[in-house]
GROMACS .gro file of C-alpha atoms in nm:
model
  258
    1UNK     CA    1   0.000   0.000   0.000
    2UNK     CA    2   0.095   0.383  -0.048
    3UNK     CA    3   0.030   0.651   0.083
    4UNK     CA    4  -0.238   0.909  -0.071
    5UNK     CA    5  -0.076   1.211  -0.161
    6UNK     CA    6  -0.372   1.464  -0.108
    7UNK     CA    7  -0.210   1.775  -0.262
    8UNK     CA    8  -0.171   1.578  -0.577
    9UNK     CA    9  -0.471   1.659  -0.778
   10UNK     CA   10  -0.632   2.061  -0.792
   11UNK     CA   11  -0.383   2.199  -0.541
   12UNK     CA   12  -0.557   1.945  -0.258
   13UNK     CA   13  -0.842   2.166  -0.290
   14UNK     CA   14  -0.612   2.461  -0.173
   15UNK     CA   15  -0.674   2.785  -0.299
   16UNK     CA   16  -0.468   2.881  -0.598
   17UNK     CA   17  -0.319   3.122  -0.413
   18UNK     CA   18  -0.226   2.904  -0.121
   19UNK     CA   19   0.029   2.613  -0.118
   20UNK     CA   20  -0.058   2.263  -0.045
   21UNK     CA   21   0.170   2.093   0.240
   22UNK     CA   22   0.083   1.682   0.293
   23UNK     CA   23   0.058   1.585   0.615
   24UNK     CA   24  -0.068   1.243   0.749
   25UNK     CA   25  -0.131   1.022   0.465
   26UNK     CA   26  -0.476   1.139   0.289
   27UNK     CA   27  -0.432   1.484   0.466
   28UNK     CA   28  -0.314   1.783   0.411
   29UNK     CA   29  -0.278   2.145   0.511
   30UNK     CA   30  -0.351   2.448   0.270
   31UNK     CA   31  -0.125   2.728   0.370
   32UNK     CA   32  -0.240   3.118   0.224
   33UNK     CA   33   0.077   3.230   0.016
   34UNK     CA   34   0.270   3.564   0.145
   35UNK     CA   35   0.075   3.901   0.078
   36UNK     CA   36  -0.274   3.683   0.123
   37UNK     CA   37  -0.479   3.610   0.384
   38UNK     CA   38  -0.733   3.375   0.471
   39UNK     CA   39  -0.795   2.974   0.543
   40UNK     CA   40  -0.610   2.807   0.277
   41UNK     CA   41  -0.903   2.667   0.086
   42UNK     CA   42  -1.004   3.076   0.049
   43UNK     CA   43  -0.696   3.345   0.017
   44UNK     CA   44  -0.746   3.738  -0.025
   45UNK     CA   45  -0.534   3.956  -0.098
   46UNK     CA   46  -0.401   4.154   0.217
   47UNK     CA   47  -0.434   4.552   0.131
   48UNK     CA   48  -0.218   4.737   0.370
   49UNK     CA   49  -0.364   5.038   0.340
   50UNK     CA   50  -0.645   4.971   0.524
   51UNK     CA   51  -0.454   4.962   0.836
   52UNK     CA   52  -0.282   5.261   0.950
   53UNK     CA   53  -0.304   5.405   0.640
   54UNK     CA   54  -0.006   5.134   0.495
   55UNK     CA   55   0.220   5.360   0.677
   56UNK     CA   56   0.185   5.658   0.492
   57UNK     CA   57   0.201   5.987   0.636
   58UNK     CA   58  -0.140   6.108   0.689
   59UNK     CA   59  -0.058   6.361   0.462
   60UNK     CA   60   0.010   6.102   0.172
   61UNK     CA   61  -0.242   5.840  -0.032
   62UNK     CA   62  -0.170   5.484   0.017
   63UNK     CA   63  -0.209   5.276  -0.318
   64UNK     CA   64  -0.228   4.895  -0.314
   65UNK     CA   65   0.027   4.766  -0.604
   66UNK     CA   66  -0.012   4.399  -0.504
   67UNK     CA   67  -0.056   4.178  -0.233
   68UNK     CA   68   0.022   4.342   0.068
   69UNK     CA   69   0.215   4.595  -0.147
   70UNK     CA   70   0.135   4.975  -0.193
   71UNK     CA   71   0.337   5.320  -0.221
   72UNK     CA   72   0.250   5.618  -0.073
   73UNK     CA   73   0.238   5.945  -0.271
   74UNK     CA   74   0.238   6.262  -0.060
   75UNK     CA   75  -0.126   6.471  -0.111
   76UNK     CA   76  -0.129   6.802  -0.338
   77UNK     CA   77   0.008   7.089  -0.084
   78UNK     CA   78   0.293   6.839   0.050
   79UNK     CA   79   0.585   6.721  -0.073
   80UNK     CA   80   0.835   6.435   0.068
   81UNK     CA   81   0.902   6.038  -0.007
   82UNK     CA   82   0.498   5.953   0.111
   83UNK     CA   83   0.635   5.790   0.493
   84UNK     CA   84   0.703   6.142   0.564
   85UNK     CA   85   0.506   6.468   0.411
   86UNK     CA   86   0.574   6.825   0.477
   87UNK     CA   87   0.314   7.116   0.381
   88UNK     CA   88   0.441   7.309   0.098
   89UNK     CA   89   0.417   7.669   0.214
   90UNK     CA   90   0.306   7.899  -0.160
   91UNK     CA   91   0.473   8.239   0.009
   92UNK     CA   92   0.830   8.054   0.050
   93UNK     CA   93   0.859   8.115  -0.300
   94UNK     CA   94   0.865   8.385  -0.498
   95UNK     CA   95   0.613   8.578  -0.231
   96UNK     CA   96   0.363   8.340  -0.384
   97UNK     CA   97   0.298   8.526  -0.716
   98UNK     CA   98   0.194   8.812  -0.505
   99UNK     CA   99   0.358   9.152  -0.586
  100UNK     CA  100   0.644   9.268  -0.396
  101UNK     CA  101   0.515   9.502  -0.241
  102UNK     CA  102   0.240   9.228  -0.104
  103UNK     CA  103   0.236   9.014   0.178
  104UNK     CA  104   0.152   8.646   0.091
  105UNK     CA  105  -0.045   8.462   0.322
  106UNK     CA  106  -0.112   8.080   0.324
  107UNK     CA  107  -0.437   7.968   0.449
  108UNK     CA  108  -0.536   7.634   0.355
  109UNK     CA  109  -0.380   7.377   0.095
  110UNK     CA  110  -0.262   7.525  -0.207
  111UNK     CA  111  -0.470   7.803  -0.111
  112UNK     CA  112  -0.286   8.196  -0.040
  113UNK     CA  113  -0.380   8.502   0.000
  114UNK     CA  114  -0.238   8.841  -0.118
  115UNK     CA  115  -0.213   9.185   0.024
  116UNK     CA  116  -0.048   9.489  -0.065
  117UNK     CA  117   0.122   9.601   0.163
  118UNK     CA  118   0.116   9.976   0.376
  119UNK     CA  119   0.095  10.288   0.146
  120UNK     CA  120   0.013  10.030  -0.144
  121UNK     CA  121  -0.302   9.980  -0.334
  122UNK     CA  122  -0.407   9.732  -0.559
  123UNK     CA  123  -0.540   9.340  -0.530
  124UNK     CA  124  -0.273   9.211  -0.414
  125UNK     CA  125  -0.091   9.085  -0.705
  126UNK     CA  126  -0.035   9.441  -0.884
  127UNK     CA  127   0.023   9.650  -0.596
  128UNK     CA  128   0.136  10.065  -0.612
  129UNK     CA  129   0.241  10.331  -0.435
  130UNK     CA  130   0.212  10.735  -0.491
  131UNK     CA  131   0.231  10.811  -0.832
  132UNK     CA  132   0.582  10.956  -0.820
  133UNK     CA  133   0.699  10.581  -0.689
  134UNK     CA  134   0.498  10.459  -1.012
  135UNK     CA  135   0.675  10.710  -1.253
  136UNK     CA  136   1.035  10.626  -1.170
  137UNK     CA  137   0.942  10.224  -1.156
  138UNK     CA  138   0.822  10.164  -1.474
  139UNK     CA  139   1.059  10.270  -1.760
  140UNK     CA  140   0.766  10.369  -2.002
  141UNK     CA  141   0.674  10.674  -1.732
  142UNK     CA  142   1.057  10.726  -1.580
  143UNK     CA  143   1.141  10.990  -1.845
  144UNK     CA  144   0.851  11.166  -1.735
  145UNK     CA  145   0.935  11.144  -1.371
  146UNK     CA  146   1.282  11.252  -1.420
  147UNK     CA  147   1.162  11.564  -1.641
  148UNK     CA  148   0.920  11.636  -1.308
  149UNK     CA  149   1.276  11.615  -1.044
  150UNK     CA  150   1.428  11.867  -1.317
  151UNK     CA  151   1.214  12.115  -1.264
  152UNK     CA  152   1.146  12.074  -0.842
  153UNK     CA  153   0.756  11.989  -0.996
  154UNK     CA  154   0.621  11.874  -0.650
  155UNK     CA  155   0.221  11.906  -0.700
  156UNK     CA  156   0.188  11.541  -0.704
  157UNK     CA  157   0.363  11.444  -0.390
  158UNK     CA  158   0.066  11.560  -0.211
  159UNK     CA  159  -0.242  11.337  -0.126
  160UNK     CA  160  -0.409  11.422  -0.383
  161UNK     CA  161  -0.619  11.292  -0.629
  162UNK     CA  162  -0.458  11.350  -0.909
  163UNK     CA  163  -0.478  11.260  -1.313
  164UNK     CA  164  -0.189  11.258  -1.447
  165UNK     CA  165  -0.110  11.172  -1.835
  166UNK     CA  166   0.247  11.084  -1.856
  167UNK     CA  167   0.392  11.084  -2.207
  168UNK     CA  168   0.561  10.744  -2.348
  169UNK     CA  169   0.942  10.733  -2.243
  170UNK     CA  170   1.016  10.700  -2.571
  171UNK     CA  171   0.868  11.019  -2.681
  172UNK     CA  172   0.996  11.270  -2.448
  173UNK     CA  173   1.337  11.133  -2.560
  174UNK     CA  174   1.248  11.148  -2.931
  175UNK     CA  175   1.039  11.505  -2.954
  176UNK     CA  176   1.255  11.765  -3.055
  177UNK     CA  177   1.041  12.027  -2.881
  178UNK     CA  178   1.130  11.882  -2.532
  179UNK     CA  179   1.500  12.089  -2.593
  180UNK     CA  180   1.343  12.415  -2.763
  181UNK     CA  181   1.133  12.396  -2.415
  182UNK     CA  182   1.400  12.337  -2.174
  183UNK     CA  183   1.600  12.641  -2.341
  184UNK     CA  184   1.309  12.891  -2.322
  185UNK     CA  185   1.229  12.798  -1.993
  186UNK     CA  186   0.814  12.668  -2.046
  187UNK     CA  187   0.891  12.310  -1.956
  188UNK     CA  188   0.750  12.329  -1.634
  189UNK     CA  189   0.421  12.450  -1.794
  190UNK     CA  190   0.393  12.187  -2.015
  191UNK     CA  191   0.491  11.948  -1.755
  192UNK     CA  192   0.209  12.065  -1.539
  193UNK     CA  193  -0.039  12.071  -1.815
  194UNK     CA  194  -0.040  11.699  -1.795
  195UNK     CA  195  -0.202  11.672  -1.462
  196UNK     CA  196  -0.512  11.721  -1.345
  197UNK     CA  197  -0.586  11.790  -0.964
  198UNK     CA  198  -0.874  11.687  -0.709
  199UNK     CA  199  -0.984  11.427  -0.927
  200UNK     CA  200  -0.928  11.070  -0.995
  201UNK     CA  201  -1.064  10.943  -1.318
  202UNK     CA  202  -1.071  10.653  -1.485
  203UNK     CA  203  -1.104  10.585  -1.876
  204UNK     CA  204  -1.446  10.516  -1.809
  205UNK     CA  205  -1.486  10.849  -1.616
  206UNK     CA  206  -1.288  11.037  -1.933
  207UNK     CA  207  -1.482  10.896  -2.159
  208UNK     CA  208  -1.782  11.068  -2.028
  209UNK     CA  209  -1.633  11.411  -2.017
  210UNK     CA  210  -1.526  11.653  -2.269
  211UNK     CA  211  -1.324  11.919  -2.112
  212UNK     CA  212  -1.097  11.879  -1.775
  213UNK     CA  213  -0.879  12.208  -1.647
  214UNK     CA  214  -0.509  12.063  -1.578
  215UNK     CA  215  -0.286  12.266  -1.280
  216UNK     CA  216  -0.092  12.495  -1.570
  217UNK     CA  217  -0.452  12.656  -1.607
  218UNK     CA  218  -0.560  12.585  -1.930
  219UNK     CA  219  -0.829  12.299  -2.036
  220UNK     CA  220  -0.721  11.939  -2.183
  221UNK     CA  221  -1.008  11.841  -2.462
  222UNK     CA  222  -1.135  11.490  -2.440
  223UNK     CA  223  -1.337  11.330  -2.739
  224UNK     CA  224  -1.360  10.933  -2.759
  225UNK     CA  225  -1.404  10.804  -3.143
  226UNK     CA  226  -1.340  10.430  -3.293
  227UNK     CA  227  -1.282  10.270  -2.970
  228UNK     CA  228  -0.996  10.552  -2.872
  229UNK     CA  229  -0.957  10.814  -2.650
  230UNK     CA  230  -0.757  11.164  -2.753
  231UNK     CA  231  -0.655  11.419  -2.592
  232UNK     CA  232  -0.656  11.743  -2.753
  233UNK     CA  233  -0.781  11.528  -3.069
  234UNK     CA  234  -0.424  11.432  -3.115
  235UNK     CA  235  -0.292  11.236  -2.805
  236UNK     CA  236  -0.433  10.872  -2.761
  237UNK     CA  237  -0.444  10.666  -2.419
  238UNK     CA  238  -0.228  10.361  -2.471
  239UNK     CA  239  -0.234  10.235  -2.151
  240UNK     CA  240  -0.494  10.294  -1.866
  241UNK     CA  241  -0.579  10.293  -1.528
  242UNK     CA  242  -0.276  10.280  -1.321
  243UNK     CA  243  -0.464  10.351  -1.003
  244UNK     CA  244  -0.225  10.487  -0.751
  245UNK     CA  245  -0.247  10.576  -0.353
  246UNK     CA  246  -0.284  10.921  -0.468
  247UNK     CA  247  -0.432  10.904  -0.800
  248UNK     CA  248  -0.424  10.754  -1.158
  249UNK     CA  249  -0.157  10.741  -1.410
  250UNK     CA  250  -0.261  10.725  -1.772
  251UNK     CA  251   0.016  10.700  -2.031
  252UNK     CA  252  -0.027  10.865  -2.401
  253UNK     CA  253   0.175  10.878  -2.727
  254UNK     CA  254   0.220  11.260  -2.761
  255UNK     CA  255   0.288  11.538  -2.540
  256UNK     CA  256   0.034  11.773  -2.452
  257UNK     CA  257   0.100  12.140  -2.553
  258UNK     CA  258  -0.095  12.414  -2.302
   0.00000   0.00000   0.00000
């Protein structure tokens, strides 16, 4: 006589995830392979992310990959290798894609806020000062700014509001009028000419007027045709709106002549 072999024939009735082991003859034993769980005859895959989050930080996602494998990724907002996730601060870099002159908040995940700072206005991601501050920042007004310092022109250091329309960079350096006024001495005039004091207005505000008096004295004509705005029905509006603390900054491609 032999012995029966009972693992010989369908696994001994083992799962096919489970291996077979003879014991007594006829008998056997159905053991669950590694990474499964179970009696033998049934074997399930062991998921260890259901306990203690498969180790993860509790920051992270566990993912099953196999039995009783998984990785652990760290959640948006964190970064790190999954077993270990730190929160991502948005204001450690580059103030958050606030302006500079902002302070960056973080709140919640991925989520900042911006907010210009003291003696700044704006929403938090174009922030300004005074408009004197604006003139010498930004190379298209500078010119104009520097013309202003020549000539001790300090009417718009004040509180305001003022409306000032600051000729391109490039054509105060180009127009050979600008040196024909510096030699006869009227460039302060036309210099003041271009502002406008105790009001702030916007395009939209312009747009609705046709005659403003600028601090030289004389008027500035406003008429609004094909989608453009001129000024003395020869100086357009090419950029807008450059609300200031103490005013508004339009800039225009010709110099206004009192």
């Amino acid at each position: 006589c032999s012995a029966i072999d009972a693992c010989k024939t369908s696994n001994g009735g083992c799962s096919a995830k489970a291996e077979c082991r003879r014991t007594t003859p006829g008998n056997r034993a159905c053991i669950c392979n590694a990474g499964y769980t179970g009696d033998g005859v049934v074997c399930i895959e062991i998921n260890p992310c259901l306990e203690n989050n498969g180790g993860c930080d509790r920051n992270a996602e566990c993912t099953q990959t196999g039995p009783n494998q998984a990785v652990c990724n760290c959640l948006k907002g964190y970064s790190g290798d999954g077993k270990r996730c730190t929160y991502i601060s948005l204001c450690s870099q580059n103030n958050g894609g606030c302006s500079e002159f902002a302070i960056c908040n973080d709140t919640e995940l991925t989520e900042r806020t911006c907010t210009c700072k003291h003696n700044y206005i704006g929403d938090g991601f174009t922030c300004r000062g005074n408009i004197l501050q604006e003139l010498l920042r930004d190379s298209n007004m500078s010119r104009f700014y520097f013309h202003l310092e020549a000539f001790s022109i300090t009417d718009i250091a004040g509180p305001g509001p003022f409306t000032v329309f600051v000729p391109h960079t490039d054509v105060l350096n180009s127009d050979p009028r600008v040196k024909d006024w510096v030699a006869k001495g009227v460039m302060a005039q036309v210099l003041r000419y271009h502002t406008v004091g105790c009001a702030s207005l916007l395009y939209n505000d312009l747009i609705k007027i046709t005659n403003i008096t600028s601090l030289h004295g004389d008027q500035i004509h406003i008429s609004y045709s094909q989608n453009s705005l001129l000024l003395n029905n020869k100086a357009e509006i090419i950029f807008s709106d450059a609300v200031c603390t103490n005013g508004v900054i339009h800039v225009i491609n010709q110099i206004l002549v009192p």
